[in-house]
Amino acid sequence: MALACDQSMMPTTEAILAVLRRLVWESADILRAYARSEQPPFGYPPALSVDNGGEGPVSAADLAVNQHLLDGFRSNFPDAPWALLSEETAAEQLTAGVPLDAEWLWILDPLDGTKDFLQGTGEYAVHLALVHHQRPVLGVVLQPEREEVWFGLVDEQKAWCETRDGTQRPAQLSSRAQRSDLVLVASRNHRDERLERLLEALALGDTKAIGSVGGKVATILRGETDVYISLSGRSAPKDWDMAAPEAVLLAAGGAFSHADGEPLLYNDGDVRQAGCLIASNGKAQAELCELARACLAEIDPGFAV
């Protein structure tokens, strides 16, 4: 993993992973407490209902995990040569069109899948990604309700899942390669007519509905599904939605790109990850991208994939 740059204050990969393991399991405990209306650990306040002057369990959980992660990074790595960006701090940190002045940048999403968190499906996640020169080199996707965390080291092409007791198992992408055999993982909440038409044209096999981008990509990592497609509509996913899942999938040998084959870029002055983004087990990525481009040219001429 290319963390050993010439910046002498860069922590070792082993030191980073050790801190990440502790922080993600602590974050899991915080989120699970809020999800169950229990007293959160580490001194975080219980969620108050909107009627009682609070902002509800999602905001309370989001803010608590955000603070826990940021405080954890700062206390454990006070001299590290990186910047920290989270979904919760983006509004105050970012200026439209201006990237952060950071060669190395952590991009954090303390709670991905807020609707699933509220609905009690358990399909929410925490994302952490280390980005170097606009591309992810390390990714972490925590699924608290599954008691699993995925790690990915892109340069080492190594991705694995850990449980709380430290048990590890490698990612295992499926061998499915024929389009008609590929299993799509899709959102319950973000579907529109263009996406439905695109999926019809791609003629994939089965479909599985899962919340959270991290949760979707984890199903690809487990070999349960093969393809995830994000098609921007009125809004687009953001850097913190995509960076960590992409890193882990690439580290496992999968593929994640725009439909024109271009890579996703992070910290480029626009946090939106707009266009048609395709993640897969890699076996049919080129074919899927080519067909998606052709279909979208008919479905939505001028759409920037």
PDB file of C-alpha atoms in Angstrom:
ATOM      1  CA  MET A   1       0.000   0.000   0.000  1.00  0.00           C
ATOM      2  CA  ALA A   2       1.488   3.329  -1.065  1.00  0.00           C
ATOM      3  CA  LEU A   3       1.206   5.106   2.267  1.00  0.00           C
ATOM      4  CA  ALA A   4       4.959   5.211   2.723  1.00  0.00           C
ATOM      5  CA  CYS A   5       5.479   8.433   0.801  1.00  0.00           C
ATOM      6  CA  ASP A   6       8.392  10.745   1.479  1.00  0.00           C
ATOM      7  CA  GLN A   7       6.400  12.533   4.159  1.00  0.00           C
ATOM      8  CA  SER A   8       8.116  11.306   7.300  1.00  0.00           C
ATOM      9  CA  MET A   9       5.069  11.835   9.501  1.00  0.00           C
ATOM     10  CA  MET A  10       2.864   9.390   7.605  1.00  0.00           C
ATOM     11  CA  PRO A  11       1.811   6.598   9.977  1.00  0.00           C
ATOM     12  CA  THR A  12       2.426   3.001   8.965  1.00  0.00           C
ATOM     13  CA  THR A  13      -0.365   0.959   7.445  1.00  0.00           C
ATOM     14  CA  GLU A  14      -0.353  -1.270  10.523  1.00  0.00           C
ATOM     15  CA  ALA A  15      -0.776   1.713  12.852  1.00  0.00           C
ATOM     16  CA  ILE A  16      -3.636   3.091  10.779  1.00  0.00           C
ATOM     17  CA  LEU A  17      -5.458  -0.247  10.668  1.00  0.00           C
ATOM     18  CA  ALA A  18      -5.083  -0.719  14.427  1.00  0.00           C
ATOM     19  CA  VAL A  19      -6.748   2.624  15.128  1.00  0.00           C
ATOM     20  CA  LEU A  20      -9.413   2.055  12.485  1.00  0.00           C
ATOM     21  CA  ARG A  21     -10.401  -1.264  14.027  1.00  0.00           C
ATOM     22  CA  ARG A  22     -11.016   0.340  17.399  1.00  0.00           C
ATOM     23  CA  LEU A  23     -12.837   3.362  15.977  1.00  0.00           C
ATOM     24  CA  VAL A  24     -15.198   1.392  13.751  1.00  0.00           C
ATOM     25  CA  TRP A  25     -16.312  -1.008  16.481  1.00  0.00           C
ATOM     26  CA  GLU A  26     -16.846   1.913  18.850  1.00  0.00           C
ATOM     27  CA  SER A  27     -18.863   3.597  16.092  1.00  0.00           C
ATOM     28  CA  ALA A  28     -20.899   0.413  15.691  1.00  0.00           C
ATOM     29  CA  ASP A  29     -21.770   0.497  19.385  1.00  0.00           C
ATOM     30  CA  ILE A  30     -22.841   4.137  19.147  1.00  0.00           C
ATOM     31  CA  LEU A  31     -25.061   3.561  16.124  1.00  0.00           C
ATOM     32  CA  ARG A  32     -26.635   0.393  17.473  1.00  0.00           C
ATOM     33  CA  ALA A  33     -27.501   2.218  20.708  1.00  0.00           C
ATOM     34  CA  TYR A  34     -29.216   5.056  18.864  1.00  0.00           C
ATOM     35  CA  ALA A  35     -31.010   2.593  16.586  1.00  0.00           C
ATOM     36  CA  ARG A  36     -32.449   0.873  19.653  1.00  0.00           C
ATOM     37  CA  SER A  37     -33.222   4.072  21.625  1.00  0.00           C
ATOM     38  CA  GLU A  38     -30.672   3.025  24.251  1.00  0.00           C
ATOM     39  CA  GLN A  39     -28.161   5.167  26.119  1.00  0.00           C
ATOM     40  CA  PRO A  40     -25.193   5.676  23.749  1.00  0.00           C
ATOM     41  CA  PRO A  41     -21.702   4.861  25.053  1.00  0.00           C
ATOM     42  CA  PHE A  42     -18.770   7.275  25.460  1.00  0.00           C
ATOM     43  CA  GLY A  43     -20.908  10.000  26.963  1.00  0.00           C
ATOM     44  CA  TYR A  44     -22.944  10.876  23.888  1.00  0.00           C
ATOM     45  CA  PRO A  45     -26.423  12.216  24.638  1.00  0.00           C
ATOM     46  CA  PRO A  46     -29.540  10.157  23.988  1.00  0.00           C
ATOM     47  CA  ALA A  47     -31.609  11.144  20.988  1.00  0.00           C
ATOM     48  CA  LEU A  48     -34.456  13.542  21.670  1.00  0.00           C
ATOM     49  CA  SER A  49     -37.573  13.592  19.539  1.00  0.00           C
ATOM     50  CA  VAL A  50     -38.283  16.631  17.410  1.00  0.00           C
ATOM     51  CA  ASP A  51     -41.268  17.297  19.675  1.00  0.00           C
ATOM     52  CA  ASN A  52     -38.888  17.595  22.611  1.00  0.00           C
ATOM     53  CA  GLY A  53     -36.540  19.982  20.856  1.00  0.00           C
ATOM     54  CA  GLY A  54     -34.174  17.382  19.451  1.00  0.00           C
ATOM     55  CA  GLU A  55     -33.331  16.419  15.881  1.00  0.00           C
ATOM     56  CA  GLY A  56     -34.246  12.746  16.008  1.00  0.00           C
ATOM     57  CA  PRO A  57     -32.141   9.579  16.139  1.00  0.00           C
ATOM     58  CA  VAL A  58     -30.559   9.967  12.697  1.00  0.00           C
ATOM     59  CA  SER A  59     -29.102  13.398  13.356  1.00  0.00           C
ATOM     60  CA  ALA A  60     -28.019  12.432  16.867  1.00  0.00           C
ATOM     61  CA  ALA A  61     -26.317   9.246  15.645  1.00  0.00           C
ATOM     62  CA  ASP A  62     -24.760  10.999  12.649  1.00  0.00           C
ATOM     63  CA  LEU A  63     -23.281  13.766  14.775  1.00  0.00           C
ATOM     64  CA  ALA A  64     -22.061  11.451  17.517  1.00  0.00           C
ATOM     65  CA  VAL A  65     -20.227   9.088  15.166  1.00  0.00           C
ATOM     66  CA  ASN A  66     -18.871  12.011  13.187  1.00  0.00           C
ATOM     67  CA  GLN A  67     -17.397  13.544  16.348  1.00  0.00           C
ATOM     68  CA  HIS A  68     -16.085  10.171  17.525  1.00  0.00           C
ATOM     69  CA  LEU A  69     -14.266   9.502  14.259  1.00  0.00           C
ATOM     70  CA  LEU A  70     -12.808  12.989  13.880  1.00  0.00           C
ATOM     71  CA  ASP A  71     -11.677  13.100  17.520  1.00  0.00           C
ATOM     72  CA  GLY A  72     -10.203   9.628  17.142  1.00  0.00           C
ATOM     73  CA  PHE A  73      -8.155  10.552  14.083  1.00  0.00           C
ATOM     74  CA  ARG A  74      -6.917  13.783  15.631  1.00  0.00           C
ATOM     75  CA  SER A  75      -5.926  12.278  18.980  1.00  0.00           C
ATOM     76  CA  ASN A  76      -4.229   9.207  17.525  1.00  0.00           C
ATOM     77  CA  PHE A  77      -2.520  10.899  14.585  1.00  0.00           C
ATOM     78  CA  PRO A  78      -1.949  14.536  15.606  1.00  0.00           C
ATOM     79  CA  ASP A  79       0.948  15.036  13.181  1.00  0.00           C
ATOM     80  CA  ALA A  80      -0.236  12.969  10.212  1.00  0.00           C
ATOM     81  CA  PRO A  81       0.054  14.758   6.834  1.00  0.00           C
ATOM     82  CA  TRP A  82      -3.572  14.414   5.881  1.00  0.00           C
ATOM     83  CA  ALA A  83      -6.780  16.420   6.048  1.00  0.00           C
ATOM     84  CA  LEU A  84     -10.162  15.200   7.259  1.00  0.00           C
ATOM     85  CA  LEU A  85     -13.462  15.704   5.446  1.00  0.00           C
ATOM     86  CA  SER A  86     -16.819  14.301   6.461  1.00  0.00           C
ATOM     87  CA  GLU A  87     -20.358  14.668   5.258  1.00  0.00           C
ATOM     88  CA  GLU A  88     -21.129  16.589   8.443  1.00  0.00           C
ATOM     89  CA  THR A  89     -18.263  19.083   8.044  1.00  0.00           C
ATOM     90  CA  ALA A  90     -18.409  19.568   4.279  1.00  0.00           C
ATOM     91  CA  ALA A  91     -20.650  22.651   4.321  1.00  0.00           C
ATOM     92  CA  GLU A  92     -18.190  24.601   6.451  1.00  0.00           C
ATOM     93  CA  GLN A  93     -15.025  23.171   4.896  1.00  0.00           C
ATOM     94  CA  LEU A  94     -15.710  23.352   1.182  1.00  0.00           C
ATOM     95  CA  THR A  95     -15.949  26.139  -1.358  1.00  0.00           C
ATOM     96  CA  ALA A  96     -17.651  25.211  -4.636  1.00  0.00           C
ATOM     97  CA  GLY A  97     -15.119  24.578  -7.381  1.00  0.00           C
ATOM     98  CA  VAL A  98     -12.139  24.617  -5.026  1.00  0.00           C
ATOM     99  CA  PRO A  99     -10.515  21.322  -3.939  1.00  0.00           C
ATOM    100  CA  LEU A 100      -9.142  21.089  -0.423  1.00  0.00           C
ATOM    101  CA  ASP A 101      -5.409  21.712  -0.293  1.00  0.00           C
ATOM    102  CA  ALA A 102      -4.573  18.152   0.670  1.00  0.00           C
ATOM    103  CA  GLU A 103      -2.426  15.540  -1.060  1.00  0.00           C
ATOM    104  CA  TRP A 104      -3.826  12.984   1.382  1.00  0.00           C
ATOM    105  CA  LEU A 105      -7.446  13.239   2.493  1.00  0.00           C
ATOM    106  CA  TRP A 106      -9.710  11.103   4.662  1.00  0.00           C
ATOM    107  CA  ILE A 107     -13.323  11.176   3.461  1.00  0.00           C
ATOM    108  CA  LEU A 108     -15.825  10.001   6.061  1.00  0.00           C
ATOM    109  CA  ASP A 109     -19.519   9.221   6.075  1.00  0.00           C
ATOM    110  CA  PRO A 110     -20.618   8.540   9.656  1.00  0.00           C
ATOM    111  CA  LEU A 111     -24.003   7.161   8.581  1.00  0.00           C
ATOM    112  CA  ASP A 112     -24.715   5.994   5.033  1.00  0.00           C
ATOM    113  CA  GLY A 113     -28.266   4.767   4.549  1.00  0.00           C
ATOM    114  CA  THR A 114     -30.271   7.056   6.811  1.00  0.00           C
ATOM    115  CA  LYS A 115     -33.644   5.811   5.529  1.00  0.00           C
ATOM    116  CA  ASP A 116     -32.680   2.240   6.344  1.00  0.00           C
ATOM    117  CA  PHE A 117     -31.452   3.359   9.759  1.00  0.00           C
ATOM    118  CA  LEU A 118     -34.859   4.921  10.434  1.00  0.00           C
ATOM    119  CA  GLN A 119     -36.815   2.041   8.944  1.00  0.00           C
ATOM    120  CA  GLY A 120     -34.959  -0.517  11.041  1.00  0.00           C
ATOM    121  CA  THR A 121     -33.764  -2.636   8.118  1.00  0.00           C
ATOM    122  CA  GLY A 122     -30.243  -2.751   9.559  1.00  0.00           C
ATOM    123  CA  GLU A 123     -28.829  -1.915   6.121  1.00  0.00           C
ATOM    124  CA  TYR A 124     -26.830   1.160   7.055  1.00  0.00           C
ATOM    125  CA  ALA A 125     -23.069   1.609   7.090  1.00  0.00           C
ATOM    126  CA  VAL A 126     -20.113   3.788   8.019  1.00  0.00           C
ATOM    127  CA  HIS A 127     -17.618   4.742   5.297  1.00  0.00           C
ATOM    128  CA  LEU A 128     -13.981   5.776   5.706  1.00  0.00           C
ATOM    129  CA  ALA A 129     -11.635   6.263   2.770  1.00  0.00           C
ATOM    130  CA  LEU A 130      -8.110   7.589   2.440  1.00  0.00           C
ATOM    131  CA  VAL A 131      -7.642   9.404  -0.864  1.00  0.00           C
ATOM    132  CA  HIS A 132      -4.280  10.280  -2.451  1.00  0.00           C
ATOM    133  CA  HIS A 133      -4.185  12.646  -5.431  1.00  0.00           C
ATOM    134  CA  GLN A 134      -7.965  12.259  -5.971  1.00  0.00           C
ATOM    135  CA  ARG A 135      -7.978   8.457  -5.939  1.00  0.00           C
ATOM    136  CA  PRO A 136      -8.752   6.109  -3.017  1.00  0.00           C
ATOM    137  CA  VAL A 137      -5.957   3.950  -1.624  1.00  0.00           C
ATOM    138  CA  LEU A 138      -7.648   2.585   1.507  1.00  0.00           C
ATOM    139  CA  GLY A 139     -11.295   1.932   2.236  1.00  0.00           C
ATOM    140  CA  VAL A 140     -13.343   0.809   5.216  1.00  0.00           C
ATOM    141  CA  VAL A 141     -17.036  -0.119   5.154  1.00  0.00           C
ATOM    142  CA  LEU A 142     -18.601  -0.951   8.506  1.00  0.00           C
ATOM    143  CA  GLN A 143     -21.971  -2.724   8.685  1.00  0.00           C
ATOM    144  CA  PRO A 144     -22.906  -2.468  12.375  1.00  0.00           C
ATOM    145  CA  GLU A 145     -25.949  -4.752  12.322  1.00  0.00           C
ATOM    146  CA  ARG A 146     -24.031  -7.518  10.554  1.00  0.00           C
ATOM    147  CA  GLU A 147     -21.124  -7.074  12.967  1.00  0.00           C
ATOM    148  CA  GLU A 148     -18.800  -6.921   9.944  1.00  0.00           C
ATOM    149  CA  VAL A 149     -16.258  -4.454   8.645  1.00  0.00           C
ATOM    150  CA  TRP A 150     -14.651  -4.539   5.210  1.00  0.00           C
ATOM    151  CA  PHE A 151     -11.103  -3.292   4.657  1.00  0.00           C
ATOM    152  CA  GLY A 152      -9.454  -2.673   1.298  1.00  0.00           C
ATOM    153  CA  LEU A 153      -5.853  -1.790   0.454  1.00  0.00           C
ATOM    154  CA  VAL A 154      -5.956  -0.824  -3.208  1.00  0.00           C
ATOM    155  CA  ASP A 155      -2.234  -0.921  -4.051  1.00  0.00           C
ATOM    156  CA  GLU A 156      -1.858  -4.300  -2.390  1.00  0.00           C
ATOM    157  CA  GLN A 157      -4.984  -5.659  -4.103  1.00  0.00           C
ATOM    158  CA  LYS A 158      -6.116  -6.979  -0.748  1.00  0.00           C
ATOM    159  CA  ALA A 159      -9.664  -6.835   0.615  1.00  0.00           C
ATOM    160  CA  TRP A 160     -11.071  -8.705   3.572  1.00  0.00           C
ATOM    161  CA  CYS A 161     -13.916  -8.789   6.067  1.00  0.00           C
ATOM    162  CA  GLU A 162     -13.416  -8.815   9.835  1.00  0.00           C
ATOM    163  CA  THR A 163     -15.746  -9.602  12.689  1.00  0.00           C
ATOM    164  CA  ARG A 164     -15.470  -8.073  16.145  1.00  0.00           C
ATOM    165  CA  ASP A 165     -13.356 -10.961  17.475  1.00  0.00           C
ATOM    166  CA  GLY A 166     -10.764 -10.361  14.748  1.00  0.00           C
ATOM    167  CA  THR A 167     -11.754 -13.273  12.516  1.00  0.00           C
ATOM    168  CA  GLN A 168     -10.922 -12.457   8.899  1.00  0.00           C
ATOM    169  CA  ARG A 169     -12.063 -13.789   5.565  1.00  0.00           C
ATOM    170  CA  PRO A 170     -11.062 -12.554   2.107  1.00  0.00           C
ATOM    171  CA  ALA A 171     -13.420 -10.971  -0.364  1.00  0.00           C
ATOM    172  CA  GLN A 172     -14.836 -13.538  -2.763  1.00  0.00           C
ATOM    173  CA  LEU A 173     -16.248 -12.039  -5.943  1.00  0.00           C
ATOM    174  CA  SER A 174     -18.492 -14.270  -7.992  1.00  0.00           C
ATOM    175  CA  SER A 175     -17.312 -15.832 -11.251  1.00  0.00           C
ATOM    176  CA  ARG A 176     -20.496 -14.862 -13.100  1.00  0.00           C
ATOM    177  CA  ALA A 177     -19.632 -13.180 -16.397  1.00  0.00           C
ATOM    178  CA  GLN A 178     -22.637 -13.527 -18.732  1.00  0.00           C
ATOM    179  CA  ARG A 179     -24.950 -10.517 -18.541  1.00  0.00           C
ATOM    180  CA  SER A 180     -28.019 -12.700 -18.189  1.00  0.00           C
ATOM    181  CA  ASP A 181     -26.433 -14.359 -15.140  1.00  0.00           C
ATOM    182  CA  LEU A 182     -25.308 -11.189 -13.365  1.00  0.00           C
ATOM    183  CA  VAL A 183     -27.196 -10.292 -10.190  1.00  0.00           C
ATOM    184  CA  LEU A 184     -27.982  -6.607  -9.763  1.00  0.00           C
ATOM    185  CA  VAL A 185     -27.958  -4.964  -6.339  1.00  0.00           C
ATOM    186  CA  ALA A 186     -30.236  -1.932  -6.327  1.00  0.00           C
ATOM    187  CA  SER A 187     -31.782   0.692  -4.071  1.00  0.00           C
ATOM    188  CA  ARG A 188     -35.250   0.523  -2.670  1.00  0.00           C
ATOM    189  CA  ASN A 189     -35.515   4.292  -2.529  1.00  0.00           C
ATOM    190  CA  HIS A 190     -33.674   5.734  -5.566  1.00  0.00           C
ATOM    191  CA  ARG A 191     -35.271   4.460  -8.766  1.00  0.00           C
ATOM    192  CA  ASP A 192     -36.551   6.485 -11.707  1.00  0.00           C
ATOM    193  CA  GLU A 193     -37.829   5.794 -15.213  1.00  0.00           C
ATOM    194  CA  ARG A 194     -34.424   6.295 -16.866  1.00  0.00           C
ATOM    195  CA  LEU A 195     -32.802   3.747 -14.602  1.00  0.00           C
ATOM    196  CA  GLU A 196     -35.610   1.277 -15.170  1.00  0.00           C
ATOM    197  CA  ARG A 197     -35.204   1.646 -18.935  1.00  0.00           C
ATOM    198  CA  LEU A 198     -31.447   1.236 -18.673  1.00  0.00           C
ATOM    199  CA  LEU A 199     -31.776  -1.906 -16.587  1.00  0.00           C
ATOM    200  CA  GLU A 200     -34.303  -3.335 -19.027  1.00  0.00           C
ATOM    201  CA  ALA A 201     -31.853  -2.760 -21.888  1.00  0.00           C
ATOM    202  CA  LEU A 202     -28.950  -4.330 -19.985  1.00  0.00           C
ATOM    203  CA  ALA A 203     -31.043  -7.489 -19.461  1.00  0.00           C
ATOM    204  CA  LEU A 204     -29.308  -8.636 -16.307  1.00  0.00           C
ATOM    205  CA  GLY A 205     -30.412 -11.590 -14.191  1.00  0.00           C
ATOM    206  CA  ASP A 206     -31.887 -11.370 -10.710  1.00  0.00           C
ATOM    207  CA  THR A 207     -32.133  -8.224  -8.575  1.00  0.00           C
ATOM    208  CA  LYS A 208     -31.517  -7.813  -4.852  1.00  0.00           C
ATOM    209  CA  ALA A 209     -32.619  -4.661  -3.002  1.00  0.00           C
ATOM    210  CA  ILE A 210     -30.189  -3.403  -0.326  1.00  0.00           C
ATOM    211  CA  GLY A 211     -29.763  -0.063   1.436  1.00  0.00           C
ATOM    212  CA  SER A 212     -26.533   1.980   1.631  1.00  0.00           C
ATOM    213  CA  VAL A 213     -23.909   2.075  -1.110  1.00  0.00           C
ATOM    214  CA  GLY A 214     -21.508   0.331   1.249  1.00  0.00           C
ATOM    215  CA  GLY A 215     -24.063  -2.378   1.890  1.00  0.00           C
ATOM    216  CA  LYS A 216     -24.614  -2.855  -1.838  1.00  0.00           C
ATOM    217  CA  VAL A 217     -20.912  -3.180  -2.591  1.00  0.00           C
ATOM    218  CA  ALA A 218     -20.508  -5.580   0.330  1.00  0.00           C
ATOM    219  CA  THR A 219     -22.930  -7.961  -1.393  1.00  0.00           C
ATOM    220  CA  ILE A 220     -20.616  -7.908  -4.432  1.00  0.00           C
ATOM    221  CA  LEU A 221     -17.638  -8.555  -2.144  1.00  0.00           C
ATOM    222  CA  ARG A 222     -19.425 -11.581  -0.698  1.00  0.00           C
ATOM    223  CA  GLY A 223     -20.249 -12.893  -4.173  1.00  0.00           C
ATOM    224  CA  GLU A 224     -23.998 -12.574  -3.610  1.00  0.00           C
ATOM    225  CA  THR A 225     -24.454  -9.975  -6.356  1.00  0.00           C
ATOM    226  CA  ASP A 226     -22.390  -8.687  -9.264  1.00  0.00           C
ATOM    227  CA  VAL A 227     -23.439  -5.215 -10.416  1.00  0.00           C
ATOM    228  CA  TYR A 228     -24.434  -1.893  -8.873  1.00  0.00           C
ATOM    229  CA  ILE A 229     -25.430   1.099 -11.020  1.00  0.00           C
ATOM    230  CA  SER A 230     -25.819   4.681  -9.837  1.00  0.00           C
ATOM    231  CA  LEU A 231     -27.618   6.984 -12.275  1.00  0.00           C
ATOM    232  CA  SER A 232     -27.860  10.623 -11.240  1.00  0.00           C
ATOM    233  CA  GLY A 233     -31.291  12.153 -11.242  1.00  0.00           C
ATOM    234  CA  ARG A 234     -32.342  15.265  -9.356  1.00  0.00           C
ATOM    235  CA  SER A 235     -29.413  14.685  -7.038  1.00  0.00           C
ATOM    236  CA  ALA A 236     -26.151  12.792  -7.211  1.00  0.00           C
ATOM    237  CA  PRO A 237     -24.250  10.742  -4.651  1.00  0.00           C
ATOM    238  CA  LYS A 238     -21.322  12.496  -3.027  1.00  0.00           C
ATOM    239  CA  ASP A 239     -17.653  11.702  -2.475  1.00  0.00           C
ATOM    240  CA  TRP A 240     -18.388  10.213   0.953  1.00  0.00           C
ATOM    241  CA  ASP A 241     -20.964   7.837  -0.537  1.00  0.00           C
ATOM    242  CA  MET A 242     -18.586   6.309  -3.066  1.00  0.00           C
ATOM    243  CA  ALA A 243     -14.940   6.589  -1.964  1.00  0.00           C
ATOM    244  CA  ALA A 244     -14.816   3.824   0.652  1.00  0.00           C
ATOM    245  CA  PRO A 245     -16.974   1.277  -1.217  1.00  0.00           C
ATOM    246  CA  GLU A 246     -14.954   1.898  -4.381  1.00  0.00           C
ATOM    247  CA  ALA A 247     -11.656   1.410  -2.565  1.00  0.00           C
ATOM    248  CA  VAL A 248     -12.669  -1.934  -1.076  1.00  0.00           C
ATOM    249  CA  LEU A 249     -14.127  -3.196  -4.354  1.00  0.00           C
ATOM    250  CA  LEU A 250     -11.022  -2.228  -6.342  1.00  0.00           C
ATOM    251  CA  ALA A 251      -8.813  -3.846  -3.705  1.00  0.00           C
ATOM    252  CA  ALA A 252     -10.828  -7.056  -4.149  1.00  0.00           C
ATOM    253  CA  GLY A 253     -10.219  -7.045  -7.904  1.00  0.00           C
ATOM    254  CA  GLY A 254     -13.575  -5.598  -8.922  1.00  0.00           C
ATOM    255  CA  ALA A 255     -14.301  -2.573 -11.081  1.00  0.00           C
ATOM    256  CA  PHE A 256     -15.884   0.829 -10.411  1.00  0.00           C
ATOM    257  CA  SER A 257     -16.039   3.538 -13.078  1.00  0.00           C
ATOM    258  CA  HIS A 258     -18.163   5.926 -15.073  1.00  0.00           C
ATOM    259  CA  ALA A 259     -19.979   4.357 -18.017  1.00  0.00           C
ATOM    260  CA  ASP A 260     -17.402   5.910 -20.340  1.00  0.00           C
ATOM    261  CA  GLY A 261     -14.694   4.024 -18.470  1.00  0.00           C
ATOM    262  CA  GLU A 262     -13.301   7.092 -16.722  1.00  0.00           C
ATOM    263  CA  PRO A 263     -12.370   6.715 -13.048  1.00  0.00           C
ATOM    264  CA  LEU A 264     -14.161   8.468 -10.217  1.00  0.00           C
ATOM    265  CA  LEU A 265     -12.210  11.455  -8.896  1.00  0.00           C
ATOM    266  CA  TYR A 266     -12.415  12.788  -5.359  1.00  0.00           C
ATOM    267  CA  ASN A 267     -11.607  16.225  -3.922  1.00  0.00           C
ATOM    268  CA  ASP A 268     -11.770  17.846  -7.344  1.00  0.00           C
ATOM    269  CA  GLY A 269     -13.856  20.844  -6.289  1.00  0.00           C
ATOM    270  CA  ASP A 270     -17.211  19.137  -6.833  1.00  0.00           C
ATOM    271  CA  VAL A 271     -18.273  16.547  -4.252  1.00  0.00           C
ATOM    272  CA  ARG A 272     -21.054  15.255  -6.499  1.00  0.00           C
ATOM    273  CA  GLN A 273     -20.351  11.901  -8.144  1.00  0.00           C
ATOM    274  CA  ALA A 274     -22.695  12.560 -11.038  1.00  0.00           C
ATOM    275  CA  GLY A 275     -23.315  10.538 -14.172  1.00  0.00           C
ATOM    276  CA  CYS A 276     -23.728   6.818 -14.697  1.00  0.00           C
ATOM    277  CA  LEU A 277     -21.477   4.918 -12.301  1.00  0.00           C
ATOM    278  CA  ILE A 278     -21.054   1.174 -12.642  1.00  0.00           C
ATOM    279  CA  ALA A 279     -19.556  -1.105 -10.004  1.00  0.00           C
ATOM    280  CA  SER A 280     -19.145  -4.796 -10.687  1.00  0.00           C
ATOM    281  CA  ASN A 281     -17.204  -7.973 -10.070  1.00  0.00           C
ATOM    282  CA  GLY A 282     -15.195  -6.870 -13.097  1.00  0.00           C
ATOM    283  CA  LYS A 283     -16.010  -9.807 -15.331  1.00  0.00           C
ATOM    284  CA  ALA A 284     -18.256  -7.848 -17.723  1.00  0.00           C
ATOM    285  CA  GLN A 285     -17.409  -4.243 -16.824  1.00  0.00           C
ATOM    286  CA  ALA A 286     -16.366  -3.188 -20.332  1.00  0.00           C
ATOM    287  CA  GLU A 287     -19.475  -4.688 -21.900  1.00  0.00           C
ATOM    288  CA  LEU A 288     -21.751  -3.115 -19.297  1.00  0.00           C
ATOM    289  CA  CYS A 289     -20.163   0.304 -19.802  1.00  0.00           C
ATOM    290  CA  GLU A 290     -20.450   0.114 -23.595  1.00  0.00           C
ATOM    291  CA  LEU A 291     -24.110  -0.902 -23.473  1.00  0.00           C
ATOM    292  CA  ALA A 292     -24.948   1.711 -20.834  1.00  0.00           C
ATOM    293  CA  ARG A 293     -23.401   4.488 -22.933  1.00  0.00           C
ATOM    294  CA  ALA A 294     -25.361   3.435 -25.987  1.00  0.00           C
ATOM    295  CA  CYS A 295     -28.625   3.099 -24.059  1.00  0.00           C
ATOM    296  CA  LEU A 296     -28.314   6.453 -22.304  1.00  0.00           C
ATOM    297  CA  ALA A 297     -27.601   8.187 -25.600  1.00  0.00           C
ATOM    298  CA  GLU A 298     -31.120   7.147 -26.612  1.00  0.00           C
ATOM    299  CA  ILE A 299     -32.818   7.417 -23.233  1.00  0.00           C
ATOM    300  CA  ASP A 300     -31.385  10.817 -22.272  1.00  0.00           C
ATOM    301  CA  PRO A 301     -29.416  12.432 -25.117  1.00  0.00           C
ATOM    302  CA  GLY A 302     -26.751  14.765 -23.797  1.00  0.00           C
ATOM    303  CA  PHE A 303     -26.569  13.083 -20.401  1.00  0.00           C
ATOM    304  CA  ALA A 304     -22.945  13.167 -19.215  1.00  0.00           C
ATOM    305  CA  VAL A 305     -22.129   9.626 -18.188  1.00  0.00           C
TER     306      VAL A 305
END
